[in-house]
Coordinates of C-alpha atoms in Angstrom, one line a residue:
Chain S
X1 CA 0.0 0.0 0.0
X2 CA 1.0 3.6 -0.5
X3 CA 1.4 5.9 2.4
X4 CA -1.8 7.9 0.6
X5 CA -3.9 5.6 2.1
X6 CA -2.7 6.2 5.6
X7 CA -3.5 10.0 4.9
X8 CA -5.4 11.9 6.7
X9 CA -7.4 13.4 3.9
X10 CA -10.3 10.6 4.2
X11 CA -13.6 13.1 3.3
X12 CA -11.4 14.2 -0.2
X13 CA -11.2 11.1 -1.8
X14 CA -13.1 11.5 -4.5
X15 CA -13.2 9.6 -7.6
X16 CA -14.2 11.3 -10.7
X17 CA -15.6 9.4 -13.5
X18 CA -15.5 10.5 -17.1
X19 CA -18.2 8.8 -19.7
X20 CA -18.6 9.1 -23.2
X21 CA -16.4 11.4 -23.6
X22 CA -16.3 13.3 -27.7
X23 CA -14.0 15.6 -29.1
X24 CA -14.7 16.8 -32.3
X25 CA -12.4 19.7 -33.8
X26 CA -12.8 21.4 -37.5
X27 CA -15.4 18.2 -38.2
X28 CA -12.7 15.7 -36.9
X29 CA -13.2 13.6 -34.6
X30 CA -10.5 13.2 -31.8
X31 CA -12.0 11.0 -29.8
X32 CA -15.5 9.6 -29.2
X33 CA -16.8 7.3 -26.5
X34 CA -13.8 8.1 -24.5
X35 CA -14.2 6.4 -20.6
X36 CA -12.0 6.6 -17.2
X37 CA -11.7 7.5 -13.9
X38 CA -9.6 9.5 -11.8
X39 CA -9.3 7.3 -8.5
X40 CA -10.0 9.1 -5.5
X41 CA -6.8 10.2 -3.5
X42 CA -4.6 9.4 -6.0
X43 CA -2.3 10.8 -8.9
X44 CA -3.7 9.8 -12.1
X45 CA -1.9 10.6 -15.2
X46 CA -2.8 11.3 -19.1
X47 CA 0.2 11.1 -21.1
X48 CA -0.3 11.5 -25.0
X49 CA 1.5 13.3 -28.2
X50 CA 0.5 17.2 -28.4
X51 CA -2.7 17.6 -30.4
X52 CA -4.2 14.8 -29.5
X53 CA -6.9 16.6 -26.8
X54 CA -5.5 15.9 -23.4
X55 CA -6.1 19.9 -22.4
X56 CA -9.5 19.1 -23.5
X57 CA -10.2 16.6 -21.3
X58 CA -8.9 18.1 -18.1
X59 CA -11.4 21.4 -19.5
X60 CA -14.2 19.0 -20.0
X61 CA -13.9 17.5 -16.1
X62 CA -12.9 21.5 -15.3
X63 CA -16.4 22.5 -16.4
X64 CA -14.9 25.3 -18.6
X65 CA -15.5 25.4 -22.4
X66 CA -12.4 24.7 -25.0
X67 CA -10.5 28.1 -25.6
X68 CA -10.5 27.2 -29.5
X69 CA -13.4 28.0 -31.8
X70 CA -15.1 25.3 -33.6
X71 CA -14.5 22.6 -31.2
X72 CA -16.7 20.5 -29.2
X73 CA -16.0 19.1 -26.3
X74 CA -19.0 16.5 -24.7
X75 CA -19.0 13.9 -22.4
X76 CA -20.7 12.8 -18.7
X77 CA -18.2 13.9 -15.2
X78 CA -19.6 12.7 -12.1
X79 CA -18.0 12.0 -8.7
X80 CA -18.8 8.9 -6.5
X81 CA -20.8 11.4 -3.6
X82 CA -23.2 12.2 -6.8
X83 CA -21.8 15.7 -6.1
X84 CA -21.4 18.0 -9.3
X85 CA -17.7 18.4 -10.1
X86 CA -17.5 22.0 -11.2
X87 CA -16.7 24.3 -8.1
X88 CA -14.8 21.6 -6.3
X89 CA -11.7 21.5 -8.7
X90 CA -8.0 23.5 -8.1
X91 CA -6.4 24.2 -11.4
X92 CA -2.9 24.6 -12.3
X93 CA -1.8 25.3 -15.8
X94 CA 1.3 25.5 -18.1
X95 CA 1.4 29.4 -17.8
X96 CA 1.4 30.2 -14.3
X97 CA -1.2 32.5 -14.2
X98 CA -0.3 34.7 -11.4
X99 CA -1.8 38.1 -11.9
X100 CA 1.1 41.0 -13.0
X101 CA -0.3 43.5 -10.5
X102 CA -0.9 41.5 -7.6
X103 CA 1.9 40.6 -5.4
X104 CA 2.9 36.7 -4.7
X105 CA 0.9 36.5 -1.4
X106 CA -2.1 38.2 -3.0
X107 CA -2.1 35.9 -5.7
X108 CA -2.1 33.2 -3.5
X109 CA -5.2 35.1 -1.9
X110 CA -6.8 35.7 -5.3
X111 CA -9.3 32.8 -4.9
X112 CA -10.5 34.3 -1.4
X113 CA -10.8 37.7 -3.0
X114 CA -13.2 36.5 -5.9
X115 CA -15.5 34.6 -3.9
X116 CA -15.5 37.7 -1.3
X117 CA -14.6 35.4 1.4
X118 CA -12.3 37.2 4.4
X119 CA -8.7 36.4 3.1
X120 CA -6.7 33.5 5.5
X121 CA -3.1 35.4 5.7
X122 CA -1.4 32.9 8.1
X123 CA -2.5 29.6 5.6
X124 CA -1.3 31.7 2.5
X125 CA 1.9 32.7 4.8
X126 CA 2.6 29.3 5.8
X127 CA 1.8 27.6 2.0
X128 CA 4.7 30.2 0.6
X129 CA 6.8 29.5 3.2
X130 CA 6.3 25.4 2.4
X131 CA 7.1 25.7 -1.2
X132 CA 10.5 28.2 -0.7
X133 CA 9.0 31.4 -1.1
X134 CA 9.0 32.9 2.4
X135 CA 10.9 35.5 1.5
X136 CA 9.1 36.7 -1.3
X137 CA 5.7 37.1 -0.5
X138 CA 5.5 40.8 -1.4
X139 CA 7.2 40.5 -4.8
X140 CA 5.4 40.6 -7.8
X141 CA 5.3 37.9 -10.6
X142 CA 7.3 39.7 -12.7
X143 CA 10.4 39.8 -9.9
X144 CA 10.2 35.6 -10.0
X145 CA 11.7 33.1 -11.7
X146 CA 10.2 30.5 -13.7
X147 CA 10.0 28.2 -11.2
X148 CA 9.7 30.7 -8.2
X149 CA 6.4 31.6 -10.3
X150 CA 5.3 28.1 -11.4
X151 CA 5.8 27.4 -7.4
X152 CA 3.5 30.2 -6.4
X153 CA 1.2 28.6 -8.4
X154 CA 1.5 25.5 -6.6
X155 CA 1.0 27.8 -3.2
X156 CA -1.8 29.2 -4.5
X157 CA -3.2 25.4 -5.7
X158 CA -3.1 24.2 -2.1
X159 CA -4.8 26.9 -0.5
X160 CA -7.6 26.1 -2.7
X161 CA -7.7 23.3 -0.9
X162 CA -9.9 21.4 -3.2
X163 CA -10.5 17.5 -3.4
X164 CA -9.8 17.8 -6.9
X165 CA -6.7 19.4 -8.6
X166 CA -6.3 19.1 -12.3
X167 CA -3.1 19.9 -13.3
X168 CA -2.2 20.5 -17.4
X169 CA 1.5 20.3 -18.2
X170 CA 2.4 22.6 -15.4
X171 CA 6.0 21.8 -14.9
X172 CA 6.9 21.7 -18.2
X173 CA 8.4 25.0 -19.2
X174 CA 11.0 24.5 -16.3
X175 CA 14.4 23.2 -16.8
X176 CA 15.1 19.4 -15.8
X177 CA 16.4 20.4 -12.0
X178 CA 13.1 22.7 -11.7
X179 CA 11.2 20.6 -12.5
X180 CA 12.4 17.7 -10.8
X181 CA 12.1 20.0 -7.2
X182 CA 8.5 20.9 -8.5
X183 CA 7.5 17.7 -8.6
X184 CA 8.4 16.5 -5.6
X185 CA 6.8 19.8 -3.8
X186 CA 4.0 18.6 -5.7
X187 CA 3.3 15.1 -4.7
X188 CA 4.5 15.5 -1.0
X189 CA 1.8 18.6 -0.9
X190 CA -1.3 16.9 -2.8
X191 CA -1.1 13.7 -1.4
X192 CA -4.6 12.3 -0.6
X193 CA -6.0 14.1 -3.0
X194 CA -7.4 13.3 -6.4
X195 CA -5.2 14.4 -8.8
X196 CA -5.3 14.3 -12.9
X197 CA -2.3 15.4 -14.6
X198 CA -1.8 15.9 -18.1
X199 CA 1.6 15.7 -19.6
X200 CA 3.5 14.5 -22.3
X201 CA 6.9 13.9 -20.0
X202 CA 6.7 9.8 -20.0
X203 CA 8.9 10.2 -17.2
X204 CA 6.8 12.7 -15.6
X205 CA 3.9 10.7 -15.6
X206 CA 6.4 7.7 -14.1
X207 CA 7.4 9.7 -11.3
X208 CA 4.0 10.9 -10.1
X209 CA 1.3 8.7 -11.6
X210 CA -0.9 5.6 -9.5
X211 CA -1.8 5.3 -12.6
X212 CA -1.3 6.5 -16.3
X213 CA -3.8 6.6 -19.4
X214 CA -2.1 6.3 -23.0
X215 CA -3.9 8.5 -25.4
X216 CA -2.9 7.9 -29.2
X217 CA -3.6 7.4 -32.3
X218 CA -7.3 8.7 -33.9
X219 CA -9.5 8.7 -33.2
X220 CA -7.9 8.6 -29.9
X221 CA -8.1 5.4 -27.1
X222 CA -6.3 4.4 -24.6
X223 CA -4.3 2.6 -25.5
X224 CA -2.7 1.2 -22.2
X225 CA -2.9 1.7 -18.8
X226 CA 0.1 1.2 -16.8
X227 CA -0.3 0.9 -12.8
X228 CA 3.7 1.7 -11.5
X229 CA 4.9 -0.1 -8.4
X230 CA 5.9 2.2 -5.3
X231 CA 4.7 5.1 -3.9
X232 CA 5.0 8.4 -6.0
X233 CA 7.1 10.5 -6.0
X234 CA 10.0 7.4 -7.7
X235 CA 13.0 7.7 -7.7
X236 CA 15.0 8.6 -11.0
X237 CA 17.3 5.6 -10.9
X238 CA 15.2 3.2 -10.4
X239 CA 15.4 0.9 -13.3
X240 CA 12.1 -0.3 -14.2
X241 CA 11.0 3.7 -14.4
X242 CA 13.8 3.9 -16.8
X243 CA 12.7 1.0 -18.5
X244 CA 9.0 1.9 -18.8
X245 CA 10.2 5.5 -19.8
X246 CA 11.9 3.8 -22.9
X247 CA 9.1 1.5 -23.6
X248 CA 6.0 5.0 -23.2
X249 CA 8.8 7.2 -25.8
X250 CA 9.0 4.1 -28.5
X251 CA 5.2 4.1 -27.9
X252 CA 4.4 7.8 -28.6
X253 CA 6.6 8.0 -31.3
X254 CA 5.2 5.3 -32.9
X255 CA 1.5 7.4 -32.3
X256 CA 2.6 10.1 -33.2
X257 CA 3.8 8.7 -36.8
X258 CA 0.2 7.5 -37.0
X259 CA -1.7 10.9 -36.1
X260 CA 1.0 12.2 -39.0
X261 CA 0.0 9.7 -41.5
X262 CA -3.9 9.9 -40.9
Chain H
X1 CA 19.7 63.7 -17.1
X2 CA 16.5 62.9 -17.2
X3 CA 15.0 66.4 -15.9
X4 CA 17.7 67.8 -17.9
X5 CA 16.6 66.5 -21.4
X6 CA 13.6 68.1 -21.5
X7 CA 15.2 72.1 -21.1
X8 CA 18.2 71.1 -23.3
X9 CA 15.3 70.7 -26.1
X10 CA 13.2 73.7 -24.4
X11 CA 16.7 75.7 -24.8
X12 CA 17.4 74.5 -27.8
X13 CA 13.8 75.1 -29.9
X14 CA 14.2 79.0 -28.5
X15 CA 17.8 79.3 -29.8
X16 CA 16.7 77.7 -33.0
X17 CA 13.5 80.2 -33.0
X18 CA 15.8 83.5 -32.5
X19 CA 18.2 82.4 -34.7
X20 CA 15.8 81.8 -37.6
X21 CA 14.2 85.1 -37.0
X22 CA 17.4 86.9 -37.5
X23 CA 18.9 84.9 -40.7
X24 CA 15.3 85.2 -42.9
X25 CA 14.6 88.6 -41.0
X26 CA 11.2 88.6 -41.1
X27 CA 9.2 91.3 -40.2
X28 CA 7.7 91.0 -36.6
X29 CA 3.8 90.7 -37.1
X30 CA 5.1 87.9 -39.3
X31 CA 7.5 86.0 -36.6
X32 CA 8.0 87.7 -33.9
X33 CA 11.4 86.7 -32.1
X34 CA 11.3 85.0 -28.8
X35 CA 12.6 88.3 -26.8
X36 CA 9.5 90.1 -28.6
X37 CA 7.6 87.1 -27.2
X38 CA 8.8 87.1 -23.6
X39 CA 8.0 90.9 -23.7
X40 CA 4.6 90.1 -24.4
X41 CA 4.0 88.1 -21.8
X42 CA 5.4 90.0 -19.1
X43 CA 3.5 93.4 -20.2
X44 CA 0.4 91.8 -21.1
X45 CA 0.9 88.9 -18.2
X46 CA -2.5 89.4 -16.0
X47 CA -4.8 89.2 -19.6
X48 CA -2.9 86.1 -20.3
X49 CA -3.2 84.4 -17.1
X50 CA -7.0 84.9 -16.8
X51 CA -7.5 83.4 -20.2
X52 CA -5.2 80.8 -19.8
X53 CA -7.1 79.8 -16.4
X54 CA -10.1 79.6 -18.1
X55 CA -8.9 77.3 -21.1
X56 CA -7.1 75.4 -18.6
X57 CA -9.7 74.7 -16.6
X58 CA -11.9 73.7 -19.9
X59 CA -9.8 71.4 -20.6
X60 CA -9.0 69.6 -16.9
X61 CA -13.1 69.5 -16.8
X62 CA -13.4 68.0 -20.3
X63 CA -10.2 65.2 -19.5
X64 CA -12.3 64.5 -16.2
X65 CA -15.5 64.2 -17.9
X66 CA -14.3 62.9 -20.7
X67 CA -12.4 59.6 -18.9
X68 CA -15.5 59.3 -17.0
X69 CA -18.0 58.8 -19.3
X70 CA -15.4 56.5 -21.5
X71 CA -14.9 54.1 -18.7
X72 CA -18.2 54.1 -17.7
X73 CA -19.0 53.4 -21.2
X74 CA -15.9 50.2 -21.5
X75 CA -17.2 49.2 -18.4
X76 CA -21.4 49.2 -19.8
X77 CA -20.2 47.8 -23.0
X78 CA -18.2 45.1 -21.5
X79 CA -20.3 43.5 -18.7
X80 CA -23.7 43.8 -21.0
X81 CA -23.3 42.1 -24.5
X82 CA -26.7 44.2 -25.7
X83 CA -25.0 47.4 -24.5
X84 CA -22.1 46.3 -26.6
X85 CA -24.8 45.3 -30.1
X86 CA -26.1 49.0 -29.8
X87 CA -23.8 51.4 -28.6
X88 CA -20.4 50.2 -30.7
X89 CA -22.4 50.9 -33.8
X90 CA -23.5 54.5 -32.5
X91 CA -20.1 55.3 -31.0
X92 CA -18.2 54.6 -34.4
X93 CA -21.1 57.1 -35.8
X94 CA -20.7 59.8 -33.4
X95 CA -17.0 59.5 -34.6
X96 CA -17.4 59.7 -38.2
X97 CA -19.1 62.9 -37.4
X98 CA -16.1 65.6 -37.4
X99 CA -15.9 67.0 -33.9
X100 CA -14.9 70.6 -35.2
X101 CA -18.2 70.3 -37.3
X102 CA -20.2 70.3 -34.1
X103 CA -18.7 73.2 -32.8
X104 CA -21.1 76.0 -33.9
X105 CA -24.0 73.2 -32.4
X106 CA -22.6 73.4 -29.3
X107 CA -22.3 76.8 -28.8
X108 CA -25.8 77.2 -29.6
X109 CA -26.8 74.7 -27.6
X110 CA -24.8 75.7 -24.5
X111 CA -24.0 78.9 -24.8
X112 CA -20.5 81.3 -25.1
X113 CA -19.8 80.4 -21.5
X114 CA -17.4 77.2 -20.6
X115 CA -20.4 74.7 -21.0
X116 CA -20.0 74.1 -24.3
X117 CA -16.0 74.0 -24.3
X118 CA -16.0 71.6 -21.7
X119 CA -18.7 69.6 -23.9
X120 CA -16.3 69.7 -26.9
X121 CA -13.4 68.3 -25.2
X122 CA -15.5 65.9 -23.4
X123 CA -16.7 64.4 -26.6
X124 CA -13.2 64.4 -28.2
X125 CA -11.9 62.3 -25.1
X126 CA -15.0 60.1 -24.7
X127 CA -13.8 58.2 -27.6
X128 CA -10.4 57.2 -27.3
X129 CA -10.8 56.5 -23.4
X130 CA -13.5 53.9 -24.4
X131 CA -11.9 52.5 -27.4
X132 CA -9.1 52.0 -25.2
X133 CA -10.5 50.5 -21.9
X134 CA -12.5 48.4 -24.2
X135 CA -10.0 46.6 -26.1
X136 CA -8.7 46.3 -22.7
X137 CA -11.1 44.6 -20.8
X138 CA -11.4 42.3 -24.1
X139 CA -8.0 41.1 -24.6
X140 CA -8.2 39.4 -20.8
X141 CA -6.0 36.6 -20.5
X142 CA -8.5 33.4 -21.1
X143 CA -6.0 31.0 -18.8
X144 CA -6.9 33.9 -16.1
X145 CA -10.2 33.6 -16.7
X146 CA -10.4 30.1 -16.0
X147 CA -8.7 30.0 -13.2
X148 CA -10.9 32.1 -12.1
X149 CA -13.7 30.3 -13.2
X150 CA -12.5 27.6 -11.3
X151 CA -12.4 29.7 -7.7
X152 CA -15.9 30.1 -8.1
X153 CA -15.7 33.5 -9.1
X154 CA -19.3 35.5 -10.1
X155 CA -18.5 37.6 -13.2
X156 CA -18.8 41.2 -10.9
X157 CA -15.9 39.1 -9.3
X158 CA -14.0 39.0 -12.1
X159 CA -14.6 42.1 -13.6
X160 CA -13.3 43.9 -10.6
X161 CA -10.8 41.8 -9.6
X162 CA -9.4 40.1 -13.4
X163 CA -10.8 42.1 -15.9
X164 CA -10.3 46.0 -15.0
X165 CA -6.9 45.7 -13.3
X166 CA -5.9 43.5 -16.5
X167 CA -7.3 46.2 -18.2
X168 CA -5.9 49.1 -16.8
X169 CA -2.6 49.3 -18.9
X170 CA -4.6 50.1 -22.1
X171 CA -6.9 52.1 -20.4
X172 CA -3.8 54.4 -19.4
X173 CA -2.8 54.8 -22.9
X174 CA -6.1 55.5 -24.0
X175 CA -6.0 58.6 -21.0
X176 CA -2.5 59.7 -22.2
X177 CA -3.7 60.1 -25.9
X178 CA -6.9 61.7 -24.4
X179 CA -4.7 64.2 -22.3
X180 CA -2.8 65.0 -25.5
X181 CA -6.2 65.6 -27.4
X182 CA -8.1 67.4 -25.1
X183 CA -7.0 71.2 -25.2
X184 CA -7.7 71.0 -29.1
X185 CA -11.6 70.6 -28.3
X186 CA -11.4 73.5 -25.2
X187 CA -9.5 75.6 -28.5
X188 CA -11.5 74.9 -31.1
X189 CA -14.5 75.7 -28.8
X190 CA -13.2 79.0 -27.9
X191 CA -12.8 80.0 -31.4
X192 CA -16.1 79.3 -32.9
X193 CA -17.7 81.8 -29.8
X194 CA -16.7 82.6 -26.5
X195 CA -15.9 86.2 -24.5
X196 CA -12.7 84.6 -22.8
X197 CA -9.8 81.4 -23.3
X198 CA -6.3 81.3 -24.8
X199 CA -8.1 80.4 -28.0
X200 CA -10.3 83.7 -27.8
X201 CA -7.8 86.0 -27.1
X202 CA -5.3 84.4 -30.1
X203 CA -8.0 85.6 -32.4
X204 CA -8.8 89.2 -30.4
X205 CA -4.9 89.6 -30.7
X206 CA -4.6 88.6 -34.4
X207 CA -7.4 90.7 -35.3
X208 CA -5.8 93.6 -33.5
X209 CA -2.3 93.0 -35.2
X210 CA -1.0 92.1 -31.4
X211 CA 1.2 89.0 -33.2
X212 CA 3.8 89.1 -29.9
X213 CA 0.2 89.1 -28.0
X214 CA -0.6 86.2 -30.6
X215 CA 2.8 84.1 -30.0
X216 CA 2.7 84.4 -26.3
X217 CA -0.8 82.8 -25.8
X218 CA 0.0 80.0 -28.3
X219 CA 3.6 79.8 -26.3
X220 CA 1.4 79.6 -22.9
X221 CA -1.4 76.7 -24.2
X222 CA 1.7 74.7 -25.2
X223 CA 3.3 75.2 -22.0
X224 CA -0.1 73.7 -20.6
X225 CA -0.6 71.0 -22.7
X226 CA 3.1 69.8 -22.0
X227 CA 2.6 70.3 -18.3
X228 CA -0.6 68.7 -18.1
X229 CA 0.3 65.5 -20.3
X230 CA 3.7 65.0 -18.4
X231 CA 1.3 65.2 -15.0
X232 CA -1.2 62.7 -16.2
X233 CA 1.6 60.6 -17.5
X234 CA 3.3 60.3 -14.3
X235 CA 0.3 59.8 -12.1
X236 CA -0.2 56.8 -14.5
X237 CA 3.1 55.5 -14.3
X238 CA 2.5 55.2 -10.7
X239 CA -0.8 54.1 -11.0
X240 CA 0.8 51.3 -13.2
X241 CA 4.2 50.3 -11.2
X242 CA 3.7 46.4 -11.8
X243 CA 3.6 47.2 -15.5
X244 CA 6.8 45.8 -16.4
X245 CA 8.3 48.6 -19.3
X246 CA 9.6 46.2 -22.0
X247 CA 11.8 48.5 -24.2
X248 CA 15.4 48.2 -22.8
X249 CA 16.6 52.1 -22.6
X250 CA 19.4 51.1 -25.1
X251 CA 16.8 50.1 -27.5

């Protein structure tokens, strides 16, 4: 068993389930009929070649409509309490979406500040000072680094505090060390709760995943679902992640060849 | 070097002025010279200073009015899509009408007073203050909006909290190229019909043959409109500090 399951976090495992889900872009179709779940308290993982609608899928469970014109985007998202999904989600994104004119602690209080609730300084305080950015809680974005940013975001994530986080590529515009650090900041910090993270780092999805969803060719399936031993986050050298890495790169190459030839 | 720049070029633009006026030698109700200029303006300095308090107050009224009524309108537009079906349409119309045109209605609408000066600059402001905050509160980041989507946010939320700070960048510009604008509409007002302004007593002057008279009211609006846009521009700039300015200073 994973140490998840000894986590405290009991009431926010939730498991999403996705039915029927259809993608149809420009007249194609991406995918139709498209089913899985997101298992409650853990880190699931969609791994595909770019293009091939992952961002749309994390949107469709998200509630919010695709940001390109002339797609559709359909499917069934319910949770196992019968609960409606939408307003019980954190989202994290590639970009990280920290507002220019709002300092890093207010961003991490922007949530608060739209819903009009009173604003929780010592959580926000003590999230920044968990992910390494004590010390600049009065900067603004644009006095971060990449990853300083991208781990604001994370800050701002957790104070959320949502049973649901979707995540869509967010550690990938950060160099290999970043990234590496993010990661781990991210797993020790969400466990317990039901993650979906969309990437197309095989290793990535390696390191984090209970469980990752192939999604090639096209229309798009999955095409495998691998179930990695040990508890997130893995170690780098251990071999069978390397291994399956090698096997998940041959394997989107080779569907990524196809989506070019079709 | 930065407060510097600005009186190296004021310095420089006299010099260039006198210097011209000696080489062509033209006559003095044609160019005056800048001494004949300064003269002017410190014999005839109380006439000036009343008119110019009136056309500068003209045109502060109209830039206030004027940025009021465009944000308001941005703000109407933006939040109400049927506000934004039926007054774009009637805005681009009340543009293609030349403001200058108007003028003459004005003043007999309103009067020879300041009313219809401060209405003239008003509706040459309105314009680019809305086009500007518009575009503004359009061009939103969408990966903001969904985030903020995702918090639950009501769409007053977001306005107030996403949208107009977002916005506020083009908004500024749209207030900088209103500032720059404005004292043409409080001018052009004055000279169609009005008993006092910088713009009535150029014409008085000219009529009169009082060309240094002419020169030192034209010399005193500019001083104004410099004054005024270099005040609105910093008050922005402040406004505005998280606005990161992009252009290197080698550039």
């Amino acid at each position: 068993m994973t140490d998840t399951t000894s986590s405290p976090h009991t009431v926010s495992r939730l498991t999403v389930r996705v039915r029927g889900a259809r993608l149809a872009f420009g007249g194609r179709t991406l995918f139709d009929g498209l089913d899985f779940d997101v298992a409650g308290g853990q880190w699931t993982c969609v791994l595909g070649p770019s293009g091939v609608g992952k961002t749309s899928l994390l949107r469709l469970i998200a509630g919010l409509t695709s940001p390109k014109t002339g797609s559709e985007t359909e499917g069934t998202v319910s949770t196992d309490d019968g609960n409606p999904v939408f307003h019980r989600v954190a989202y994290m994104a590639q970009q990280d979406l920290l507002a220019p004119w709002l300092s890093t602690l207010d961003n991490v209080l922007l949530g608060s500040r739209l819903r009009g609730e009173p604003p929780d300084r010592d959580r926000a305080h003590a999230l920044l000072e968990k992910v390494g950015l004590g010390a600049n809680m009065s900067d603004l974005p644009a006095a971060l680094s990449g990853g300083m940013r991208q781990r604001a975001a994370l800050a701002r994530t957790l104070m959320e505090d949502r049973p649901i986080v979707l995540m869509d590529e967010p550690f990938s515009a950060l160099d290999a060390i970043t990234r590496v650090r993010l990661q781990d900041l991210a797993a020790e910090n969400l466990s317990g709760k039901t993650v979906l993270l969309v990437t197309h780092d095989p290793l990535e999805a390696l390191r984090l995943g209970h469980r990752i969803y192939v999604l090639a060719a096209r229309p798009a399936t999955f095409d495998r679902v691998i179930e990695p031993t040990g508890a997130p986050p893995r170690n780098l050298h251990d071999s069978t992640v390397l291994g399956e890495q090698g096997d998940l790169l041959d394997q989107l190459a080779r569907a990524d060849t196809e989506g070019l030839v079709s | 070097m930065r407060l510097l720049r600005p009186l190296v070029i004021f310095i420089g633009l006299i010099a260039a002025w006198q210097i011209a006026v000696m080489l062509i030698g033209v006559p003095p109700f044609i160019l005056p010279s800048p001494a004949d200029v300064a003269g002017a303006l410190i014999k005839r300095q109380e006439v000036l200073l009343g008119h110019a308090g009136v056309t500068l107050l003209e045109i502060v009224l109209g830039l206030a009015l004027g940025v009021l009524f465009g944000a308001f309108g941005a703000l109407v537009m933006s939040y109400f899509a049927p506000a934004r079906r039926w007054l774009l349409p009637v805005l681009v119309i009340s543009q293609a009408i030349p403001v200058f045109a108007l003028a003459p209605v004005l003043v007999l609408w309103l009067g020879f007073g300041m009313a219809s000066k401060v209405a003239m600059a008003t509706l040459i402001i309105f314009f680019p203050v809305t086009a500007a905050l518009f575009d503004g509160l359009r061009r939103t980041d969408p990966g903001l909006l969904d985030l903020a989507r995702t918090m639950n946010a009501s769409r007053g939320a977001i306005l107030r909290h996403i949208r107009i700070p977002a916005a506020l960048p083009a908004f500024a510009s749209g207030v900088r190229v209103a500032t720059a604008v404005a004292p043409i509409g409080a001018i052009v007002g004055e000279w169609v019909g009005s008993s006092s302004g910088l713009g009535f007593l150029m014409l008085h002057a000219n009529a009169r043959m009082q060309i240094d008279t002419m020169f030192a009211a034209l010399f005193l609006l500019a001083i104004m409109a410099v004054a005024l846009y270099f005040a609105v521009d910093a008050a922005l700039s402040r406004l505005l500090t998280w606005q990161p300015d992009t252009q290197p200073s080698e550039d």
